[in-house]
Short mmCIF file of C-alpha atoms in Angstrom, two decimals:
data_model
loop_
_atom_site.label_atom_id
_atom_site.label_comp_id
_atom_site.label_asym_id
_atom_site.label_seq_id
_atom_site.Cartn_x
_atom_site.Cartn_y
_atom_site.Cartn_z
CA MET A 1 -0.21 -0.25 -0.04
CA SER A 2 2.71 1.84 -0.38
CA GLU A 3 3.86 4.61 -2.33
CA PRO A 4 6.83 4.32 -3.84
CA LYS A 5 9.92 6.11 -1.58
CA LYS A 6 11.45 8.91 -2.70
CA LYS A 7 14.42 8.76 0.28
CA ASP A 8 14.30 8.53 4.20
CA PRO A 9 15.09 11.66 6.24
CA GLU A 10 17.56 13.65 7.04
CA TYR A 11 19.13 14.11 10.27
CA GLY A 12 20.97 18.10 11.06
CA ALA A 13 22.49 18.62 13.27
CA PRO A 14 21.07 17.02 16.60
CA ALA A 15 20.20 20.19 19.21
CA VAL A 16 23.37 19.44 21.81
CA ASP A 17 22.98 20.75 25.05
CA GLN A 18 25.56 20.68 28.74
CA GLU A 19 23.19 17.56 29.30
CA SER A 20 23.17 15.91 26.07
CA ARG A 21 26.61 16.42 25.13
CA ALA A 22 28.03 12.95 26.32
CA TYR A 23 25.62 11.50 24.38
CA TRP A 24 25.51 12.96 20.78
CA GLU A 25 28.91 12.72 20.97
CA GLY A 26 29.28 8.72 21.60
CA CYS A 27 27.23 8.49 18.68
CA GLY A 28 29.37 10.39 16.65
CA ARG A 29 32.08 7.52 17.05
CA GLY A 30 29.15 5.00 16.93
CA GLU A 31 28.81 4.64 19.82
CA LEU A 32 25.14 4.51 21.61
CA VAL A 33 25.78 6.68 24.82
CA LEU A 34 23.40 5.66 27.79
CA GLN A 35 23.31 6.79 31.75
CA ARG A 36 23.53 5.43 35.22
CA CYS A 37 23.15 6.98 38.34
CA ARG A 38 26.31 5.99 41.34
CA ASP A 39 24.54 6.74 43.89
CA CYS A 40 21.59 4.84 43.01
CA GLY A 41 22.02 2.36 40.35
CA THR A 42 18.85 3.65 37.88
CA VAL A 43 19.93 3.52 34.18
CA GLN A 44 17.76 6.71 32.46
CA HIS A 45 17.42 8.25 29.26
CA ARG A 46 16.87 11.02 28.13
CA PRO A 47 20.87 12.58 29.84
CA ARG A 48 19.82 14.57 32.35
CA ALA A 49 22.73 16.04 34.10
CA ILE A 50 21.28 14.91 37.82
CA CYS A 51 19.36 11.81 38.52
CA ALA A 52 16.08 12.44 38.35
CA THR A 53 15.47 8.65 41.02
CA CYS A 54 17.71 10.18 44.07
CA LEU A 55 18.35 14.10 41.97
CA SER A 56 22.19 12.42 42.77
CA SER A 57 25.27 14.01 40.32
CA GLY A 58 26.56 11.45 39.75
CA ILE A 59 26.14 10.03 37.40
CA GLU A 60 28.12 7.97 34.56
CA HIS A 61 28.40 6.56 30.75
CA PHE A 62 27.95 4.06 29.38
CA VAL A 63 27.51 1.86 26.24
CA ALA A 64 24.59 0.50 25.19
CA SER A 65 24.66 -3.31 22.89
CA GLY A 66 22.82 -0.58 20.55
CA ARG A 67 20.26 -3.91 20.56
CA GLY A 68 16.75 -4.50 21.23
CA THR A 69 13.68 -4.29 19.58
CA VAL A 70 10.24 -2.91 18.33
CA TYR A 71 8.15 -2.05 21.54
CA THR A 72 5.26 0.26 19.18
CA TYR A 73 5.84 2.16 15.49
CA SER A 74 3.21 3.73 13.26
CA VAL A 75 4.08 4.72 9.49
CA VAL A 76 3.94 8.26 8.78
CA ARG A 77 2.20 8.62 5.81
CA GLN A 78 1.61 12.12 5.41
CA ASN A 79 4.19 14.93 7.70
CA GLN A 80 4.04 18.88 5.90
CA MET A 81 8.04 19.36 7.11
CA PRO A 82 10.61 19.92 4.12
CA ALA A 83 12.77 17.77 6.03
CA PHE A 84 10.04 15.27 5.47
CA ARG A 85 7.74 15.34 3.05
CA GLU A 86 9.77 13.78 0.23
CA ALA A 87 9.81 10.76 3.37
CA VAL A 88 6.86 9.84 4.00
CA PRO A 89 5.61 6.69 4.09
CA TYR A 90 8.34 6.60 6.71
CA VAL A 91 8.80 4.58 10.35
CA VAL A 92 8.74 6.04 13.76
CA ALA A 93 9.06 3.50 16.93
CA TYR A 94 10.36 3.14 20.18
CA VAL A 95 13.24 0.59 20.31
CA GLN A 96 13.22 -1.49 23.95
CA LEU A 97 16.95 -1.38 24.48
CA GLU A 98 18.22 -4.43 26.63
CA GLU A 99 19.69 -2.09 29.42
CA GLY A 100 16.24 -1.30 30.05
CA PRO A 101 15.24 2.71 28.37
CA GLN A 102 13.32 3.12 25.15
CA LEU A 103 14.54 5.21 22.34
CA LEU A 104 12.10 7.08 20.22
CA THR A 105 13.25 6.29 16.23
CA ASN A 106 13.68 5.89 13.13
CA VAL A 107 13.38 2.11 11.67
CA VAL A 108 14.66 1.49 8.38
CA GLY A 109 16.26 -0.64 6.04
CA CYS A 110 13.13 -2.79 5.34
CA ALA A 111 10.04 -1.50 4.40
CA PRO A 112 7.47 -0.25 6.47
CA GLU A 113 5.39 -2.63 6.52
CA ALA A 114 8.42 -5.66 7.13
CA VAL A 115 8.45 -3.52 10.65
CA SER A 116 6.44 -5.34 13.76
CA ILE A 117 5.77 -4.91 17.37
CA GLY A 118 8.64 -7.95 18.80
CA MET A 119 10.90 -7.34 15.89
CA PRO A 120 14.17 -7.58 16.96
CA VAL A 121 15.91 -4.46 15.44
CA ARG A 122 20.50 -2.56 16.21
CA VAL A 123 21.32 0.29 15.87
CA ASP A 124 22.84 2.30 13.05
CA PHE A 125 24.29 5.79 13.36
CA VAL A 126 24.33 8.24 10.56
CA PRO A 127 26.66 11.09 10.80
CA THR A 128 25.75 14.64 11.72
CA PRO A 129 27.93 17.39 11.69
CA GLY A 130 27.64 19.20 14.62
CA PRO A 131 27.37 23.54 15.07
CA ARG A 132 30.97 23.39 15.76
CA GLY A 133 31.97 21.03 12.88
CA GLU A 134 32.72 18.46 15.71
CA PRO A 135 31.80 14.94 14.52
CA LEU A 136 27.69 13.37 16.32
CA GLY A 137 26.48 11.38 15.09
CA VAL A 138 21.51 10.40 14.32
CA PRO A 139 21.08 6.75 16.35
CA ARG A 140 18.32 5.28 14.61
CA PHE A 141 17.89 1.01 13.69
CA VAL A 142 17.62 -1.39 11.48
CA PRO A 143 16.41 -4.92 11.00
CA ALA A 144 18.89 -6.67 12.98
CA MET B 1 -10.44 20.94 53.11
CA SER B 2 -12.16 19.36 49.63
CA PHE B 3 -14.32 22.17 48.03
CA SER B 4 -16.44 19.77 46.63
CA GLY B 5 -20.14 20.15 46.13
CA GLN B 6 -19.64 24.07 46.50
CA ILE B 7 -18.62 24.96 43.36
CA ALA B 8 -20.60 26.09 40.43
CA ILE B 9 -20.28 25.91 36.60
CA ALA B 10 -23.06 29.40 36.05
CA GLY B 11 -22.59 30.82 33.15
CA VAL B 12 -20.76 28.87 29.56
CA TYR B 13 -20.52 30.16 25.79
CA GLU B 14 -19.45 27.98 23.08
CA HIS B 15 -19.10 30.08 20.05
CA PRO B 16 -20.91 29.01 16.76
CA SER B 17 -18.87 29.75 14.27
CA ARG B 18 -15.96 27.44 12.93
CA TRP B 19 -14.75 29.63 10.45
CA THR B 20 -13.81 33.06 12.18
CA PRO B 21 -11.79 34.55 8.99
CA ASP B 22 -12.76 38.41 9.60
CA LYS B 23 -11.61 37.95 13.77
CA THR B 24 -8.24 37.59 15.61
CA THR B 25 -8.75 35.05 18.53
CA TYR B 26 -8.12 37.82 21.52
CA GLN B 27 -12.26 38.57 19.46
CA ILE B 28 -13.52 35.55 19.75
CA MET B 29 -12.55 35.61 23.46
CA GLY B 30 -14.06 37.99 23.67
CA GLU B 31 -18.16 37.81 22.10
CA CYS B 32 -17.47 34.58 24.11
CA ALA B 33 -16.76 36.65 27.50
CA ARG B 34 -20.50 38.47 26.71
CA GLY B 35 -21.89 35.45 25.91
CA ALA B 36 -21.37 32.93 29.50
CA LEU B 37 -21.66 36.59 31.31
CA GLU B 38 -24.73 36.60 29.16
CA ASP B 39 -25.56 33.22 29.82
CA ALA B 40 -24.78 33.52 33.93
CA GLY B 41 -26.98 36.88 34.77
CA LEU B 42 -23.30 38.74 35.18
CA THR B 43 -21.45 41.41 33.37
CA LEU B 44 -17.98 42.15 33.30
CA ALA B 45 -16.96 43.35 36.85
CA ASP B 46 -18.64 41.04 38.22
CA VAL B 47 -15.45 39.19 36.89
CA ASP B 48 -12.25 38.62 39.99
CA GLY B 49 -10.67 35.92 38.33
CA LEU B 50 -9.04 35.88 35.08
CA PHE B 51 -8.20 32.13 33.57
CA ALA B 52 -7.22 32.01 29.93
CA ALA B 53 -4.87 29.98 27.98
CA THR B 54 -4.52 29.32 23.58
CA MET B 55 -2.56 27.73 21.21
CA THR B 56 -0.66 30.90 19.88
CA MET B 57 -0.33 33.87 22.90
CA GLY B 58 3.13 34.08 24.46
CA GLY B 59 4.26 33.55 27.95
CA MET B 60 2.32 35.96 29.86
CA GLY B 61 -0.86 35.47 27.88
CA VAL B 62 -3.36 36.23 30.40
CA VAL B 63 -2.15 39.90 31.23
CA GLN B 64 -3.00 40.59 27.67
CA VAL B 65 -6.37 39.17 27.93
CA ALA B 66 -6.67 41.58 30.81
CA GLU B 67 -6.19 43.97 28.95
CA TYR B 68 -7.99 43.69 25.82
CA LEU B 69 -11.05 43.36 27.93
CA ASN B 70 -9.77 46.42 30.76
CA LEU B 71 -10.29 43.78 33.75
CA LYS B 72 -7.80 44.29 37.04
CA PRO B 73 -9.24 40.16 37.49
CA ARG B 74 -7.68 40.25 41.98
CA TYR B 75 -6.46 36.04 40.94
CA LEU B 76 -4.98 34.93 37.19
CA ASP B 77 -4.27 31.73 35.89
CA GLY B 78 -2.70 31.43 32.85
CA SER B 79 -1.45 27.98 32.76
CA ASN B 80 -1.35 26.29 29.71
CA ILE B 81 -0.92 22.46 30.28
CA GLY B 82 -1.92 21.68 26.17
CA GLY B 83 -5.82 20.70 24.44
CA SER B 84 -6.77 20.31 29.00
CA SER B 85 -6.05 23.19 30.39
CA PHE B 86 -9.66 25.33 30.93
CA VAL B 87 -10.85 21.68 32.38
CA SER B 88 -7.58 22.00 35.06
CA HIS B 89 -9.06 25.50 35.18
CA VAL B 90 -12.35 25.54 36.03
CA ALA B 91 -10.46 22.63 39.68
CA HIS B 92 -7.92 26.20 39.89
CA ALA B 93 -10.52 28.62 39.80
CA GLY B 94 -12.68 26.45 42.63
CA ALA B 95 -9.15 26.39 44.58
CA ALA B 96 -9.08 29.42 44.08
CA ILE B 97 -12.83 31.01 45.18
CA HIS B 98 -12.67 27.96 47.88
CA ALA B 99 -9.81 29.09 49.90
CA GLY B 100 -12.12 33.43 48.93
CA LEU B 101 -9.19 34.70 47.05
CA CYS B 102 -12.28 35.27 44.22
CA ASP B 103 -16.15 34.74 43.87
CA VAL B 104 -15.83 35.18 40.08
CA ALA B 105 -13.53 33.01 37.54
CA LEU B 106 -13.25 33.60 33.90
CA ILE B 107 -12.24 31.15 32.00
CA LEU B 108 -12.03 32.12 27.37
CA TYR B 109 -10.22 30.20 25.01
CA GLY B 110 -10.22 31.51 21.07
CA SER B 111 -8.59 30.29 18.47
CA THR B 112 -8.42 30.17 14.22
CA ALA B 113 -6.40 27.63 13.71
CA ALA B 114 -8.78 26.90 10.29
CA SER B 115 -8.83 30.42 9.04
CA ASP B 116 -4.20 30.36 10.20
CA ALA B 117 -4.19 27.07 8.06
CA MET B 118 -3.06 25.59 11.02
CA ALA B 119 -1.07 21.24 10.80
CA ILE B 120 -1.54 20.90 13.94
CA GLY B 121 -1.45 16.76 12.75
CA THR B 122 1.24 16.50 10.57
CA GLY B 123 3.28 20.23 11.25
CA ASP B 124 5.72 21.00 13.00
CA THR B 125 6.68 18.78 16.24
CA SER B 126 10.12 20.77 17.12
CA SER B 127 10.44 23.15 20.63
CA ARG B 128 12.35 24.60 22.20
CA ASP B 129 12.50 22.22 24.60
CA PRO B 130 15.56 20.01 25.81
CA GLY B 131 13.26 17.21 24.56
CA SER B 132 12.58 18.36 22.44
CA ALA B 133 16.27 17.22 20.77
CA PHE B 134 15.98 13.49 20.76
CA VAL B 135 12.28 13.56 19.22
CA SER B 136 12.50 16.06 16.81
CA PRO B 137 14.83 14.41 14.65
CA TYR B 138 13.12 11.66 13.68
CA GLY B 139 9.33 13.27 11.98
CA MET B 140 6.78 12.30 14.35
CA THR B 141 3.83 13.72 14.13
CA LEU B 142 0.82 14.66 16.84
CA VAL B 143 -0.57 12.33 15.49
CA SER B 144 2.23 9.15 15.08
CA SER B 145 2.32 9.65 18.12
CA TYR B 146 -0.89 8.46 19.70
CA ALA B 147 -0.92 6.05 16.28
CA MET B 148 2.26 4.61 17.86
CA VAL B 149 -1.00 4.28 21.76
CA ALA B 150 -2.86 2.49 19.13
CA GLN B 151 -1.00 0.24 16.61
CA ARG B 152 0.77 -0.08 21.02
CA HIS B 153 -3.08 -1.37 22.27
CA MET B 154 -4.23 -3.84 19.31
CA HIS B 155 -0.76 -5.46 19.82
CA GLN B 156 -1.45 -6.07 23.41
CA TYR B 157 -5.00 -6.97 23.13
CA GLY B 158 -5.77 -7.82 19.75
CA THR B 159 -7.72 -3.58 19.38
CA THR B 160 -9.17 -3.36 15.50
CA SER B 161 -9.07 -0.28 13.48
CA GLU B 162 -12.96 -1.73 12.86
CA GLN B 163 -13.55 -1.26 17.06
CA LEU B 164 -11.75 2.78 16.50
CA ALA B 165 -13.39 3.79 13.29
CA ASP B 166 -16.91 2.21 15.15
CA ILE B 167 -16.12 5.51 18.18
CA ALA B 168 -15.82 7.93 14.48
CA VAL B 169 -19.24 6.13 13.63
CA SER B 170 -20.98 7.02 17.02
CA THR B 171 -19.39 10.15 17.57
CA ARG B 172 -20.93 12.04 13.47
CA TYR B 173 -24.23 10.91 14.02
CA HIS B 174 -23.96 13.12 17.19
CA ALA B 175 -22.97 16.26 15.10
CA SER B 176 -25.67 14.79 12.30
CA LEU B 177 -27.37 16.14 16.19
CA ASN B 178 -26.28 19.46 16.48
CA PRO B 179 -26.13 22.13 14.11
CA ASP B 180 -22.91 24.62 15.44
CA ALA B 181 -21.17 20.74 14.48
CA LYS B 182 -18.58 21.51 11.06
CA MET B 183 -19.51 17.33 10.47
CA ARG B 184 -22.98 16.45 9.95
CA ASP B 185 -23.35 13.50 6.78
CA LEU B 186 -23.05 10.45 8.37
CA ILE B 187 -20.65 8.42 8.36
CA THR B 188 -19.97 4.06 7.95
CA ARG B 189 -17.25 2.21 9.49
CA GLU B 190 -16.85 1.03 5.85
CA ASP B 191 -16.60 5.30 5.31
CA VAL B 192 -13.93 5.46 8.36
CA LEU B 193 -11.56 2.47 7.34
CA ALA B 194 -11.96 3.83 2.84
CA SER B 195 -10.08 7.15 4.66
CA ARG B 196 -6.34 7.26 3.66
CA VAL B 197 -3.89 6.37 6.17
CA ILE B 198 -1.93 9.37 7.95
CA ALA B 199 -0.56 7.45 10.75
CA ASP B 200 -1.17 3.61 10.95
CA PRO B 201 -3.18 2.54 12.01
CA LEU B 202 -5.44 6.40 12.36
CA HIS B 203 -7.43 6.84 9.40
CA LEU B 204 -8.05 10.10 8.28
CA LEU B 205 -11.92 9.97 9.67
CA ASP B 206 -10.30 8.73 12.93
CA CYS B 207 -8.70 12.39 13.09
CA CYS B 208 -10.51 15.39 14.77
CA ILE B 209 -10.80 17.99 12.19
CA ILE B 210 -9.51 21.38 12.57
CA SER B 211 -12.27 24.45 13.36
CA ASP B 212 -11.69 27.71 14.49
CA GLY B 213 -13.74 28.52 17.46
CA GLY B 214 -14.03 29.94 21.52
CA GLY B 215 -15.67 29.59 24.47
CA ALA B 216 -16.13 30.72 27.86
CA VAL B 217 -16.94 29.35 31.22
CA VAL B 218 -17.96 31.17 34.21
CA VAL B 219 -17.17 29.49 37.86
CA THR B 220 -18.43 30.53 41.12
CA SER B 221 -19.84 29.40 44.49
CA LEU B 222 -22.60 26.75 44.30
CA GLU B 223 -24.72 30.13 47.49
CA ARG B 224 -23.47 32.70 44.57
CA ALA B 225 -24.30 30.73 40.82
CA LYS B 226 -28.26 29.82 43.06
CA ASP B 227 -29.00 33.53 43.01
CA LEU B 228 -27.64 34.08 38.74
CA ARG B 229 -29.79 33.80 36.17
CA ARG B 230 -29.35 29.10 35.40
CA LYS B 231 -29.18 26.85 37.16
CA PRO B 232 -25.74 25.77 38.89
CA VAL B 233 -23.51 23.14 38.01
CA VAL B 234 -21.76 21.98 40.41
CA VAL B 235 -18.53 21.00 40.47
CA ARG B 236 -17.89 17.27 42.63
CA GLY B 237 -14.72 16.47 41.93
CA THR B 238 -11.43 17.70 39.72
CA GLY B 239 -8.25 15.57 39.00
CA GLU B 240 -5.57 16.08 37.19
CA SER B 241 -1.93 14.33 36.02
CA VAL B 242 0.96 13.97 33.65
CA ALA B 243 1.78 10.54 31.84
CA HIS B 244 4.94 10.99 29.96
CA ARG B 245 8.70 8.91 29.20
CA GLU B 246 9.75 8.92 32.80
CA ILE B 247 13.39 7.81 32.61
CA GLY B 248 12.43 5.73 29.27
CA ALA B 249 10.24 2.70 29.54
CA PRO B 250 6.81 4.11 30.13
CA ASP B 251 3.58 1.69 29.82
CA LEU B 252 2.62 3.78 27.04
CA THR B 253 -1.60 2.13 27.26
CA THR B 254 -1.21 3.42 30.70
CA ILE B 255 -2.17 7.37 30.80
CA ALA B 256 -2.80 10.14 32.70
CA ALA B 257 -6.14 10.13 33.26
CA LYS B 258 -6.13 6.57 35.13
CA GLN B 259 -4.33 9.08 38.14
CA SER B 260 -6.38 12.54 37.91
CA GLY B 261 -9.64 10.33 37.33
CA ALA B 262 -9.22 7.98 40.40
CA GLN B 263 -8.43 11.88 41.86
CA ALA B 264 -11.49 12.50 41.02
CA PHE B 265 -14.03 9.85 41.57
CA ALA B 266 -12.13 9.62 45.25
CA MET B 267 -13.00 13.31 45.79
CA ALA B 268 -16.09 13.14 44.47
CA GLY B 269 -17.56 10.07 46.22
CA MET B 270 -18.96 8.40 42.62
CA THR B 271 -17.55 5.11 40.63
CA PRO B 272 -17.84 4.97 36.95
CA ALA B 273 -21.06 3.41 37.46
CA ASP B 274 -22.32 6.64 38.71
CA VAL B 275 -21.61 8.31 35.24
CA ASP B 276 -24.47 8.74 33.51
CA LEU B 277 -22.24 10.83 30.19
CA CYS B 278 -18.87 12.22 29.33
CA THR B 279 -17.11 14.44 27.03
CA ILE B 280 -13.61 12.77 26.44
CA TYR B 281 -10.91 15.06 24.44
CA ASP B 282 -11.06 12.63 21.50
CA SER B 283 -8.14 13.93 18.78
CA PHE B 284 -8.27 10.48 17.77
CA THR B 285 -9.93 7.35 18.69
CA ILE B 286 -7.88 6.47 20.54
CA THR B 287 -8.14 8.22 22.76
CA VAL B 288 -11.77 7.89 24.10
CA LEU B 289 -10.12 4.15 23.71
CA VAL B 290 -7.79 4.25 26.09
CA THR B 291 -9.40 7.57 28.70
CA LEU B 292 -12.33 5.40 29.23
CA GLU B 293 -10.14 2.38 30.39
CA ASN B 294 -7.95 4.92 32.17
CA LEU B 295 -11.56 6.03 34.10
CA GLY B 296 -12.81 2.89 35.19
CA PHE B 297 -15.32 2.50 32.55
CA CYS B 298 -13.66 -1.25 31.94
CA LYS B 299 -10.66 -2.88 32.21
CA PRO B 300 -7.57 -2.87 30.00
CA GLY B 301 -7.90 -3.98 27.18
CA GLU B 302 -11.50 -3.84 26.98
CA GLY B 303 -12.04 -0.87 25.40
CA GLY B 304 -12.25 -2.45 21.62
CA ALA B 305 -15.59 -4.46 22.76
CA PHE B 306 -17.26 -1.01 25.70
CA VAL B 307 -16.70 1.13 21.93
CA GLU B 308 -17.23 -0.79 19.46
CA ASN B 309 -21.37 -1.13 17.78
CA GLY B 310 -22.66 1.66 18.98
CA GLY B 311 -21.16 1.41 22.53
CA THR B 312 -20.60 5.37 22.99
CA ARG B 313 -23.13 6.47 21.69
CA LEU B 314 -27.24 7.74 22.90
CA GLY B 315 -28.26 4.98 23.95
CA GLY B 316 -24.58 3.37 24.18
CA ARG B 317 -22.67 1.70 26.88
CA MET B 318 -21.59 4.64 27.90
CA PRO B 319 -22.48 8.14 25.82
CA VAL B 320 -19.27 9.89 24.48
CA ASN B 321 -19.39 13.38 22.66
CA PRO B 322 -23.35 13.90 22.51
CA ASP B 323 -21.88 17.00 21.16
CA GLY B 324 -19.81 15.87 17.85
CA GLY B 325 -16.55 16.42 19.73
CA GLY B 326 -13.04 16.88 18.30
CA LEU B 327 -13.97 14.26 15.70
CA SER B 328 -17.40 15.89 13.68
CA SER B 329 -17.90 19.15 15.98
CA ASN B 330 -15.59 21.61 16.81
CA HIS B 331 -11.70 20.99 17.42
CA SER B 332 -10.08 23.92 17.32
CA GLY B 333 -6.43 22.45 18.89
CA MET B 334 -7.39 22.89 21.70
CA ARG B 335 -10.88 21.19 23.25
CA GLY B 336 -10.41 21.62 26.63
CA ILE B 337 -13.27 23.67 27.00
CA PHE B 338 -15.71 22.66 24.91
CA LEU B 339 -15.57 19.11 27.52
CA VAL B 340 -16.57 21.62 30.56
CA ILE B 341 -19.51 23.64 28.35
CA GLU B 342 -21.66 20.18 26.74
CA ALA B 343 -21.16 18.46 29.80
CA ALA B 344 -22.68 21.43 31.34
CA ARG B 345 -24.95 21.99 28.90
CA GLN B 346 -26.52 18.64 28.88
CA LEU B 347 -27.50 18.74 33.17
CA ARG B 348 -29.14 21.60 32.14
CA GLY B 349 -31.28 19.40 30.67
CA GLY B 350 -33.17 21.46 26.82
CA LEU B 351 -31.34 19.78 23.76
CA GLY B 352 -33.69 18.00 22.12
CA ALA B 353 -31.87 14.62 20.05
CA ARG B 354 -29.04 15.10 21.65
CA GLN B 355 -30.28 14.92 24.65
CA VAL B 356 -28.63 12.49 27.42
CA GLU B 357 -32.14 11.79 29.12
CA GLY B 358 -32.24 11.70 32.66
CA ALA B 359 -28.82 13.02 32.67
CA GLU B 360 -27.36 13.69 36.67
CA VAL B 361 -23.48 12.86 36.89
CA ALA B 362 -21.56 13.84 33.84
CA LEU B 363 -16.81 13.12 33.93
CA VAL B 364 -14.80 15.66 31.39
CA HIS B 365 -11.28 14.46 30.58
CA GLY B 366 -9.04 16.20 28.84
CA THR B 367 -5.75 15.04 26.92
CA GLY B 368 -3.41 17.39 26.46
CA GLY B 369 -0.34 17.37 24.64
CA TYR B 370 1.41 13.68 22.42
CA LEU B 371 -0.28 10.91 23.81
CA GLY B 372 2.81 8.56 23.53
CA LEU B 373 5.81 11.11 24.29
CA MET B 374 4.26 12.95 27.12
CA HIS B 375 0.99 15.15 27.61
CA SER B 376 -0.82 17.17 30.70
CA GLY B 377 -4.32 14.94 32.26
CA ALA B 378 -7.38 16.79 33.69
CA THR B 379 -10.94 15.12 35.06
CA LEU B 380 -13.42 16.85 36.47
CA LEU B 381 -16.96 14.72 38.16
CA LEU B 382 -20.23 17.51 37.81
CA THR B 383 -23.21 16.91 38.81
CA ALA B 384 -26.28 18.79 37.62
CA ASP B 385 -27.63 20.57 41.37
#
């Protein structure tokens, strides 16, 4: 039922701030970086400078496996934003990572109709230089 | 100390127009203020509490509204928690009146979303909020944030597109009975399923319309309302909540309504079995289904069976949105105020073909924001006096 695909979504530079720099820099190295609280051990995503469970500032980063399964998804068939207008149909999804958190992302590398809940996927990175040309990236997922 | 049973809605007004390219949002709010105050038998001079939210005003919007109406209220609340804002404003007004901080609260909303050609469901979703950085790269439209909840619900519980479609069909039937509704031609389940898919599994006719519009609500003490023009509508229970991505892994089928509904029922001393009708924010068909489940009208996963074959229609298991809702009557971006207005009109009675016969208890639930990302919920339980 899909129309012929014109292109995958294209990513601009992520909006990096002090709290998220480690995440986006990790993506630039091809690593999916998550946070863990040194005090209470809770893993959290999206990145924050404090633990949203115990308010500790003792946040450490670790490299996740990049493996997960599709928790839910939708095939977007209409988006009036110029960056996405030509990319429909494309898949937005929450991927359940092995480490616990879910990640909002795109699933590419297969027909939108091939995506299903529970489907194993692995991370794939698109290099997107930051505002000062530093190597950053945006993670998306492909069938495992 | 709870204000349950001591606060009343004394005046309501829904702007009758759905297309107002000749008006500003402030003009619409002004006309609605006039309508609701006339309805209550009050004047602008009686207003000492002002509440307002729109999609386009800045952070000091309620101050701008006070200036526009030449008001100097002693209580101001411009909180904006999305389309549910006005449902929460009724609760905030009740608390303020109960605390003696104001006597007559005027709640306002106006929008020219349709004549401004706003792409609410499939347009820009980015913001300056830091969390937006983790969303905006991926092209998650507002529709698709709700669609992901629908997809998950279908996976977990076997809910079908046919069941979702039946909500749209029931709501359109209600709109056919409302002369002010924007879309009044009856539709069938097949019409919904044959309409184009916007974001799987939601079709065009699973989505609310876009209109211009506005509304106003006057809240005061029940004691004062008894001396006014209209039969008071009594506020029995209120609740508020948020649901969001937490720290990474929420259950998407548990929404804010679960917490706000439980709080409102507890405050009112009621259960879902006491409710005669609901006005529920129907941004999309799935919103109605999961809201009914989370409010406790049926168990999680039973929403599909609850809504199918006219379950939400007048005379059905639970009449929902007898005015035709946002799916068919009026959705100008932030529908919450219309939920309050229609619930109050139903409890006053006399609405003709769309009247829920013998309606004594109405539940209002507003959802604001992106269901599958982060959203607010606000619940009211209202009764006829």
